[in-house]
Amino acid sequence: MKFLRELRSVLNLTVLVAGLGYFVDLFDITLFGVVRVASLKDIGITDPAQILEKGLLIYNSQMIGMMVGGLVWGILADKRGRLSVMFGSILLYSFANIANAFAWDATSYAVCRFLGGLGLAGELGAAITLVAESLPKDKRGLGTTVVATLGMLGIVAAALIGQHLYWKTAYLTGGVMGLALLFARFKVSESELFTKKTDPSRANPLLLLRGGRFLKYICCILIGVPIYFTTGILFTFAPELTAGLNVQGPVTAGNAILYGSIGLTLGDLLSGLFSQWLKSRKRAVALNLVAGFGLMLVYGLASGLTSTTVYLLSFLIGITVGYWAVLVTMAAEQFGTNIRATVATTVPNFVRGSATLAASGFAVLKGQMPVASAALLVGSICFGLALLALTRIEETFHRDLDYEEGPQQP
């Protein structure tokens, strides 16, 4: 009963609208992985090797767009406000997704995904910053957990809709949902911590390069890398990964993403609640990483599994890497108000962009060793770096966010 009362206390308009925005965000990000094969075949790319190669090109274009957009939107959010970024980013990614339905070749497809990624980059960071700054410190973890859990349902929706609708219709659906959400944003208020700031010029992203901030910032990014390794490689390329493991029955990317995303949704809720119970962000993430690494080894080393078991493993791995809400909350809590939105916007987008490096490494290694072995090697590096980075940042569960970073501050 106490938990339900606490949960109800954070379900305000800001949290719900931020959560619905993240729902549309993740719907659009995930959609390409679900419709990849069908859409590429429809525009004339039918060779399996070309489908993999062009798919990586388009996926990487989207992720590069998100890295560029993360920096642009983050700086704007600290200069102009959290709400202005939420409006601007949603307009861009909504129109980009509508345009995606009219792609005619791999190049136009990649351009549309780049623009979509550019727009999507502003959604989560601005939303999490706004929610974190609007709630008491003992409740903000619950608020960001609600946002992330609603968002993860967008992955589930994309996996379902992408498999049952024509791919062009699916992209149009994402664009229309974004535009519809825009109207709900007009009723949300700006963060009081941001509006009471007297010197906007102090919102300087170069502050991240001074003192120990840069190492702390890089560590926040590295902690999240396993999440997008999992969704970008283990789930998206599940058919190719399991082809050499004597799996009984067909494995499709759509189903792997569907079951994995259900796990991610549940994992986001559980990790957020677990963090609240432990009163620690770091310990919750550490347990998730260790469990996720173990399940990844089972996924890539076990031979002769059934397709049902592969989907079950996807679900379980999804639970373990579903610490997205805790990660972004932890990143926002590490820095002061004048650069908090820059951090909260760029960290998740550089995490997403890290999938480009992981996918590129995977693409190179799969020519030198079995596909599953290539994925395991890349995954081991991702999980190892995340655990090392976690030891280098501070626990922030009880931190008061009403402060700014000074030029000489470490």
Short mmCIF file of C-alpha atoms in Angstrom, two decimals:
data_model
loop_
_atom_site.label_atom_id
_atom_site.label_comp_id
_atom_site.label_asym_id
_atom_site.label_seq_id
_atom_site.Cartn_x
_atom_site.Cartn_y
_atom_site.Cartn_z
CA MET A 1 0.00 0.00 0.00
CA LYS A 2 2.85 2.38 0.81
CA PHE A 3 4.39 1.72 -2.59
CA LEU A 4 1.08 2.41 -4.37
CA ARG A 5 0.71 5.70 -2.50
CA GLU A 6 4.24 6.71 -3.49
CA LEU A 7 3.58 5.71 -7.10
CA ARG A 8 0.38 7.76 -7.25
CA SER A 9 2.24 10.75 -5.84
CA VAL A 10 4.53 10.91 -8.89
CA LEU A 11 1.86 10.36 -11.56
CA ASN A 12 1.46 14.01 -12.50
CA LEU A 13 0.98 15.48 -15.98
CA THR A 14 4.70 16.11 -16.48
CA VAL A 15 5.60 12.46 -15.78
CA LEU A 16 2.80 11.04 -17.93
CA VAL A 17 3.47 13.29 -20.91
CA ALA A 18 7.21 12.62 -20.66
CA GLY A 19 6.48 8.89 -20.57
CA LEU A 20 4.21 9.04 -23.60
CA GLY A 21 6.84 11.06 -25.45
CA TYR A 22 9.42 8.41 -24.70
CA PHE A 23 6.90 5.78 -25.88
CA VAL A 24 6.79 7.41 -29.33
CA ASP A 25 10.57 7.90 -29.23
CA LEU A 26 11.31 4.21 -28.69
CA PHE A 27 8.58 3.15 -31.10
CA ASP A 28 10.33 5.05 -33.88
CA ILE A 29 13.84 3.94 -32.89
CA THR A 30 12.84 0.27 -32.81
CA LEU A 31 10.73 0.21 -35.93
CA PHE A 32 13.61 -0.10 -38.39
CA GLY A 33 14.88 -3.26 -36.70
CA VAL A 34 11.44 -4.85 -37.08
CA VAL A 35 10.73 -3.85 -40.70
CA ARG A 36 14.38 -4.02 -41.88
CA VAL A 37 14.09 -7.11 -44.05
CA ALA A 38 10.61 -6.42 -45.45
CA SER A 39 11.31 -2.76 -46.25
CA LEU A 40 14.67 -3.43 -47.92
CA LYS A 41 13.18 -6.18 -50.06
CA ASP A 42 10.36 -3.84 -51.05
CA ILE A 43 12.79 -1.21 -52.34
CA GLY A 44 14.65 -3.80 -54.41
CA ILE A 45 17.37 -5.17 -52.10
CA THR A 46 16.83 -8.94 -52.02
CA ASP A 47 20.28 -10.51 -51.61
CA PRO A 48 20.74 -11.66 -47.93
CA ALA A 49 24.29 -10.29 -47.77
CA GLN A 50 23.11 -6.92 -49.12
CA ILE A 51 20.20 -6.87 -46.66
CA LEU A 52 22.70 -7.24 -43.80
CA GLU A 53 25.15 -4.70 -45.27
CA LYS A 54 22.57 -2.05 -46.16
CA GLY A 55 20.76 -2.69 -42.89
CA LEU A 56 23.93 -1.88 -40.95
CA LEU A 57 24.43 1.29 -43.06
CA ILE A 58 20.91 2.54 -42.36
CA TYR A 59 21.05 1.57 -38.68
CA ASN A 60 24.37 3.38 -38.28
CA SER A 61 22.96 6.47 -40.01
CA GLN A 62 20.16 6.64 -37.46
CA MET A 63 22.59 6.25 -34.56
CA ILE A 64 24.99 8.90 -35.91
CA GLY A 65 22.02 11.26 -36.20
CA MET A 66 21.21 10.60 -32.56
CA MET A 67 24.77 11.37 -31.43
CA VAL A 68 24.82 14.66 -33.35
CA GLY A 69 21.31 15.53 -32.17
CA GLY A 70 22.13 14.69 -28.57
CA LEU A 71 24.77 17.39 -28.42
CA VAL A 72 22.66 20.00 -30.26
CA TRP A 73 19.46 19.44 -28.29
CA GLY A 74 21.31 19.11 -24.97
CA ILE A 75 22.96 22.52 -25.32
CA LEU A 76 19.64 24.07 -26.40
CA ALA A 77 17.88 22.53 -23.39
CA ASP A 78 20.34 24.18 -21.02
CA LYS A 79 20.24 27.50 -22.91
CA ARG A 80 16.57 27.76 -23.89
CA GLY A 81 14.76 25.35 -21.60
CA ARG A 82 13.66 21.73 -21.42
CA LEU A 83 10.26 22.30 -23.02
CA SER A 84 11.55 24.05 -26.15
CA VAL A 85 13.66 20.99 -26.93
CA MET A 86 10.73 18.65 -26.36
CA PHE A 87 8.70 20.64 -28.91
CA GLY A 88 11.43 21.00 -31.52
CA SER A 89 12.66 17.43 -31.42
CA ILE A 90 9.21 15.90 -31.71
CA LEU A 91 8.42 17.98 -34.80
CA LEU A 92 11.60 16.88 -36.55
CA TYR A 93 11.35 13.17 -35.85
CA SER A 94 7.62 13.05 -36.63
CA PHE A 95 8.10 14.53 -40.10
CA ALA A 96 11.23 12.41 -40.67
CA ASN A 97 9.28 9.23 -39.98
CA ILE A 98 6.51 10.26 -42.33
CA ALA A 99 9.16 10.92 -44.99
CA ASN A 100 10.64 7.47 -44.30
CA ALA A 101 7.54 5.87 -45.76
CA PHE A 102 8.52 7.33 -49.14
CA ALA A 103 12.16 6.13 -49.23
CA TRP A 104 12.99 4.60 -52.62
CA ASP A 105 16.53 3.23 -52.12
CA ALA A 106 19.11 2.58 -49.38
CA THR A 107 20.53 6.12 -49.60
CA SER A 108 17.20 7.92 -49.19
CA TYR A 109 16.32 5.44 -46.44
CA ALA A 110 19.57 6.24 -44.60
CA VAL A 111 19.01 10.01 -44.94
CA CYS A 112 15.51 9.73 -43.47
CA ARG A 113 16.79 7.60 -40.60
CA PHE A 114 19.58 10.12 -39.94
CA LEU A 115 17.04 12.97 -39.72
CA GLY A 116 14.77 10.82 -37.58
CA GLY A 117 17.67 10.07 -35.26
CA LEU A 118 18.56 13.75 -35.13
CA GLY A 119 15.05 14.57 -33.92
CA LEU A 120 14.68 11.60 -31.58
CA ALA A 121 17.88 12.60 -29.80
CA GLY A 122 16.20 15.40 -27.85
CA GLU A 123 13.25 13.51 -26.43
CA LEU A 124 14.54 11.41 -23.54
CA GLY A 125 17.15 13.73 -22.04
CA ALA A 126 14.84 16.74 -21.87
CA ALA A 127 12.04 14.59 -20.44
CA ILE A 128 14.18 12.93 -17.76
CA THR A 129 15.76 16.27 -16.77
CA LEU A 130 12.34 17.91 -16.48
CA VAL A 131 10.96 15.03 -14.38
CA ALA A 132 14.07 14.79 -12.15
CA GLU A 133 14.00 18.53 -11.45
CA SER A 134 10.25 18.55 -10.78
CA LEU A 135 10.09 15.82 -8.10
CA PRO A 136 11.50 15.49 -4.55
CA LYS A 137 14.80 13.62 -4.41
CA ASP A 138 13.26 10.56 -2.73
CA LYS A 139 10.62 10.31 -5.49
CA ARG A 140 12.51 11.19 -8.67
CA GLY A 141 13.68 7.60 -9.15
CA LEU A 142 10.06 6.47 -9.23
CA GLY A 143 9.14 9.26 -11.65
CA THR A 144 11.88 8.41 -14.11
CA THR A 145 11.03 4.71 -13.77
CA VAL A 146 7.45 5.45 -14.84
CA VAL A 147 8.77 7.45 -17.82
CA ALA A 148 11.11 4.69 -18.90
CA THR A 149 8.56 1.90 -18.40
CA LEU A 150 5.99 3.72 -20.54
CA GLY A 151 8.72 4.31 -23.10
CA MET A 152 9.72 0.66 -23.24
CA LEU A 153 6.14 -0.20 -24.13
CA GLY A 154 6.87 1.72 -27.34
CA ILE A 155 9.37 -1.01 -28.25
CA VAL A 156 6.69 -3.64 -27.67
CA ALA A 157 4.24 -1.66 -29.80
CA ALA A 158 6.81 -1.32 -32.60
CA ALA A 159 7.52 -5.05 -32.53
CA LEU A 160 3.81 -5.84 -32.81
CA ILE A 161 2.79 -3.15 -35.29
CA GLY A 162 5.90 -3.56 -37.42
CA GLN A 163 5.15 -7.24 -37.94
CA HIS A 164 1.48 -6.80 -38.76
CA LEU A 165 1.34 -3.58 -40.77
CA TYR A 166 2.88 -2.77 -44.13
CA TRP A 167 6.21 -1.09 -43.36
CA LYS A 168 5.21 2.24 -44.93
CA THR A 169 2.03 2.29 -42.84
CA ALA A 170 4.07 1.55 -39.71
CA TYR A 171 6.34 4.56 -40.32
CA LEU A 172 3.33 6.81 -40.98
CA THR A 173 1.79 5.58 -37.72
CA GLY A 174 4.90 6.63 -35.79
CA GLY A 175 4.92 10.07 -37.38
CA VAL A 176 1.24 10.70 -36.69
CA MET A 177 1.60 9.57 -33.05
CA GLY A 178 4.40 12.09 -32.61
CA LEU A 179 2.36 14.96 -34.00
CA ALA A 180 -0.62 14.00 -31.83
CA LEU A 181 1.60 14.03 -28.74
CA LEU A 182 2.74 17.55 -29.54
CA PHE A 183 -0.61 18.95 -28.41
CA ALA A 184 -0.29 17.34 -24.96
CA ARG A 185 3.03 19.12 -24.44
CA PHE A 186 1.35 22.55 -24.35
CA LYS A 187 -0.02 21.83 -20.86
CA VAL A 188 3.36 20.95 -19.32
CA SER A 189 5.28 23.59 -17.34
CA GLU A 190 8.99 24.37 -17.47
CA SER A 191 11.32 23.17 -14.68
CA GLU A 192 11.45 25.64 -11.75
CA LEU A 193 15.13 24.83 -11.18
CA PHE A 194 15.84 25.98 -14.73
CA THR A 195 13.66 29.10 -14.69
CA LYS A 196 15.18 30.48 -11.48
CA LYS A 197 18.70 30.32 -12.93
CA THR A 198 19.99 33.90 -13.28
CA ASP A 199 22.91 33.44 -15.68
CA PRO A 200 22.03 31.42 -18.81
CA SER A 201 25.56 31.97 -20.17
CA ARG A 202 26.81 29.49 -17.57
CA ALA A 203 25.11 26.70 -19.53
CA ASN A 204 28.42 25.86 -21.14
CA PRO A 205 29.02 22.27 -22.36
CA LEU A 206 32.78 22.92 -22.19
CA LEU A 207 32.42 22.66 -18.40
CA LEU A 208 32.27 18.91 -18.99
CA LEU A 209 35.91 18.97 -20.06
CA ARG A 210 37.18 20.52 -16.83
CA GLY A 211 38.33 18.79 -13.68
CA GLY A 212 37.06 15.27 -13.18
CA ARG A 213 33.79 15.87 -15.02
CA PHE A 214 34.88 14.44 -18.35
CA LEU A 215 35.88 11.05 -16.91
CA LYS A 216 32.60 10.93 -14.98
CA TYR A 217 30.71 11.77 -18.18
CA ILE A 218 32.47 9.05 -20.21
CA CYS A 219 31.76 6.53 -17.45
CA CYS A 220 28.04 7.34 -17.60
CA ILE A 221 28.09 6.53 -21.33
CA LEU A 222 30.06 3.31 -20.94
CA ILE A 223 27.66 2.00 -18.28
CA GLY A 224 24.84 2.07 -20.84
CA VAL A 225 26.71 0.48 -23.76
CA PRO A 226 25.48 -3.11 -23.07
CA ILE A 227 21.86 -1.99 -23.47
CA TYR A 228 22.24 -0.99 -27.10
CA PHE A 229 24.65 -3.81 -27.87
CA THR A 230 21.83 -6.12 -26.82
CA THR A 231 19.04 -4.43 -28.77
CA GLY A 232 21.20 -3.47 -31.75
CA ILE A 233 22.98 -6.81 -32.25
CA LEU A 234 21.57 -9.69 -30.18
CA PHE A 235 17.94 -8.86 -31.02
CA THR A 236 18.11 -7.08 -34.39
CA PHE A 237 20.44 -9.67 -35.95
CA ALA A 238 19.05 -12.70 -34.13
CA PRO A 239 18.42 -14.66 -37.39
CA GLU A 240 22.07 -14.32 -38.44
CA LEU A 241 23.43 -15.01 -34.93
CA THR A 242 21.50 -18.21 -34.42
CA ALA A 243 21.99 -19.58 -37.95
CA GLY A 244 25.19 -21.40 -36.94
CA LEU A 245 23.94 -22.68 -33.57
CA ASN A 246 21.68 -25.46 -34.91
CA VAL A 247 18.58 -23.79 -33.53
CA GLN A 248 15.45 -25.86 -34.06
CA GLY A 249 12.80 -23.73 -35.75
CA PRO A 250 12.96 -20.32 -37.44
CA VAL A 251 14.15 -17.27 -35.51
CA THR A 252 12.94 -13.86 -36.69
CA ALA A 253 14.25 -10.43 -35.73
CA GLY A 254 10.70 -9.23 -35.15
CA ASN A 255 10.00 -11.87 -32.51
CA ALA A 256 13.41 -11.49 -30.88
CA ILE A 257 12.81 -7.73 -30.59
CA LEU A 258 9.26 -8.33 -29.35
CA TYR A 259 10.19 -10.73 -26.53
CA GLY A 260 13.38 -8.82 -25.74
CA SER A 261 11.47 -5.54 -25.53
CA ILE A 262 8.87 -7.04 -23.21
CA GLY A 263 11.81 -8.03 -21.01
CA LEU A 264 13.27 -4.52 -21.30
CA THR A 265 9.94 -3.02 -20.21
CA LEU A 266 9.68 -5.30 -17.19
CA GLY A 267 13.37 -4.82 -16.44
CA ASP A 268 13.07 -1.03 -16.47
CA LEU A 269 10.26 -1.23 -13.93
CA LEU A 270 12.05 -3.79 -11.75
CA SER A 271 15.45 -2.07 -11.81
CA GLY A 272 13.88 1.26 -10.89
CA LEU A 273 11.97 -0.28 -7.99
CA PHE A 274 15.03 -2.30 -6.98
CA SER A 275 17.12 0.88 -6.95
CA GLN A 276 14.51 2.55 -4.71
CA TRP A 277 14.51 -0.45 -2.36
CA LEU A 278 18.32 -0.61 -2.18
CA LYS A 279 18.52 3.21 -2.05
CA SER A 280 21.38 2.87 -4.52
CA ARG A 281 21.63 3.35 -8.28
CA LYS A 282 25.05 1.69 -8.55
CA ARG A 283 24.25 -1.60 -6.81
CA ALA A 284 21.10 -2.09 -8.87
CA VAL A 285 22.98 -1.56 -12.15
CA ALA A 286 25.88 -3.83 -11.05
CA LEU A 287 23.53 -6.75 -10.41
CA ASN A 288 21.87 -6.22 -13.78
CA LEU A 289 25.18 -6.20 -15.63
CA VAL A 290 26.47 -9.40 -14.03
CA ALA A 291 23.23 -11.26 -14.76
CA GLY A 292 23.09 -9.93 -18.33
CA PHE A 293 26.64 -11.02 -19.10
CA GLY A 294 25.93 -14.56 -17.89
CA LEU A 295 22.78 -14.87 -20.01
CA MET A 296 24.57 -13.49 -23.07
CA LEU A 297 27.12 -16.32 -22.78
CA VAL A 298 24.31 -18.88 -22.71
CA TYR A 299 22.69 -17.23 -25.75
CA GLY A 300 25.88 -17.34 -27.82
CA LEU A 301 27.43 -20.63 -26.69
CA ALA A 302 24.53 -23.06 -26.29
CA SER A 303 23.90 -25.15 -29.40
CA GLY A 304 20.77 -27.01 -30.44
CA LEU A 305 18.27 -24.75 -28.67
CA THR A 306 14.73 -24.36 -29.92
CA SER A 307 13.52 -21.04 -31.30
CA THR A 308 11.24 -20.80 -28.24
CA THR A 309 14.27 -21.01 -25.95
CA VAL A 310 16.01 -18.29 -27.97
CA TYR A 311 13.00 -16.04 -27.49
CA LEU A 312 12.94 -16.87 -23.75
CA LEU A 313 16.62 -15.94 -23.50
CA SER A 314 15.88 -12.70 -25.37
CA PHE A 315 13.19 -11.94 -22.79
CA LEU A 316 15.49 -12.67 -19.84
CA ILE A 317 18.41 -10.72 -21.29
CA GLY A 318 15.99 -7.85 -21.90
CA ILE A 319 15.12 -7.84 -18.18
CA THR A 320 18.78 -7.68 -17.16
CA VAL A 321 19.67 -4.76 -19.46
CA GLY A 322 16.48 -2.90 -18.61
CA TYR A 323 18.27 -0.44 -16.33
CA TRP A 324 17.81 2.48 -18.74
CA ALA A 325 15.76 4.57 -16.29
CA VAL A 326 18.32 4.12 -13.53
CA LEU A 327 21.18 4.95 -15.91
CA VAL A 328 19.70 8.20 -17.23
CA THR A 329 18.58 9.28 -13.76
CA MET A 330 22.07 8.55 -12.42
CA ALA A 331 23.67 10.56 -15.25
CA ALA A 332 21.37 13.55 -14.62
CA GLU A 333 22.14 13.44 -10.89
CA GLN A 334 25.91 13.55 -11.47
CA PHE A 335 25.92 17.17 -12.76
CA GLY A 336 24.59 20.64 -11.92
CA THR A 337 21.52 22.37 -13.36
CA ASN A 338 23.45 24.48 -15.88
CA ILE A 339 24.75 21.42 -17.79
CA ARG A 340 22.34 18.74 -16.56
CA ALA A 341 20.18 18.67 -19.70
CA THR A 342 23.28 18.52 -21.91
CA VAL A 343 24.41 15.44 -19.98
CA ALA A 344 20.98 13.82 -19.74
CA THR A 345 20.44 14.31 -23.49
CA THR A 346 23.88 13.40 -24.79
CA VAL A 347 24.56 10.38 -22.54
CA PRO A 348 21.61 8.27 -23.78
CA ASN A 349 22.29 9.30 -27.36
CA PHE A 350 25.99 8.48 -27.18
CA VAL A 351 24.96 5.18 -25.60
CA ARG A 352 22.67 4.61 -28.57
CA GLY A 353 25.42 5.77 -30.89
CA SER A 354 27.82 3.27 -29.33
CA ALA A 355 25.74 0.67 -31.11
CA THR A 356 27.38 1.99 -34.29
CA LEU A 357 30.81 1.03 -32.97
CA ALA A 358 29.51 -2.30 -31.69
CA ALA A 359 27.78 -3.05 -34.99
CA SER A 360 30.86 -2.04 -36.99
CA GLY A 361 33.10 -4.21 -34.83
CA PHE A 362 30.65 -7.06 -35.21
CA ALA A 363 30.57 -6.56 -39.00
CA VAL A 364 34.38 -6.81 -39.18
CA LEU A 365 34.72 -9.75 -36.81
CA LYS A 366 31.98 -11.87 -38.40
CA GLY A 367 34.23 -12.23 -41.44
CA GLN A 368 37.02 -13.64 -39.27
CA MET A 369 35.08 -16.00 -36.98
CA PRO A 370 31.60 -17.52 -36.54
CA VAL A 371 28.87 -14.90 -36.28
CA ALA A 372 27.90 -15.92 -32.72
CA SER A 373 31.55 -15.76 -31.58
CA ALA A 374 31.91 -12.28 -33.06
CA ALA A 375 28.84 -11.11 -31.14
CA LEU A 376 30.14 -12.65 -27.89
CA LEU A 377 33.51 -10.95 -28.22
CA VAL A 378 31.96 -7.53 -28.83
CA GLY A 379 29.46 -8.12 -26.02
CA SER A 380 32.16 -9.13 -23.54
CA ILE A 381 34.01 -5.88 -24.21
CA CYS A 382 30.78 -3.87 -23.76
CA PHE A 383 29.85 -5.52 -20.44
CA GLY A 384 33.43 -5.37 -19.15
CA LEU A 385 33.77 -1.64 -19.83
CA ALA A 386 30.38 -0.97 -18.22
CA LEU A 387 31.34 -2.74 -14.98
CA LEU A 388 34.69 -0.93 -14.83
CA ALA A 389 33.01 2.46 -15.44
CA LEU A 390 30.45 1.80 -12.72
CA THR A 391 33.24 1.67 -10.13
CA ARG A 392 34.42 5.17 -11.11
CA ILE A 393 31.26 7.21 -10.50
CA GLU A 394 29.56 8.42 -7.32
CA GLU A 395 26.38 7.16 -5.70
CA THR A 396 23.74 9.87 -6.24
CA PHE A 397 20.53 8.43 -4.78
CA HIS A 398 20.16 11.09 -2.07
CA ARG A 399 21.77 14.02 -3.94
CA ASP A 400 20.02 17.41 -3.97
CA LEU A 401 19.85 18.69 -7.57
CA ASP A 402 19.59 22.40 -6.74
CA TYR A 403 23.16 23.37 -7.64
CA GLU A 404 25.24 24.48 -10.63
CA GLU A 405 28.66 23.60 -11.94
CA GLY A 406 31.23 26.38 -11.55
CA PRO A 407 34.16 27.02 -13.92
CA GLN A 408 36.74 25.91 -11.35
CA GLN A 409 34.67 23.18 -9.75
CA PRO A 410 36.12 19.66 -10.02
#
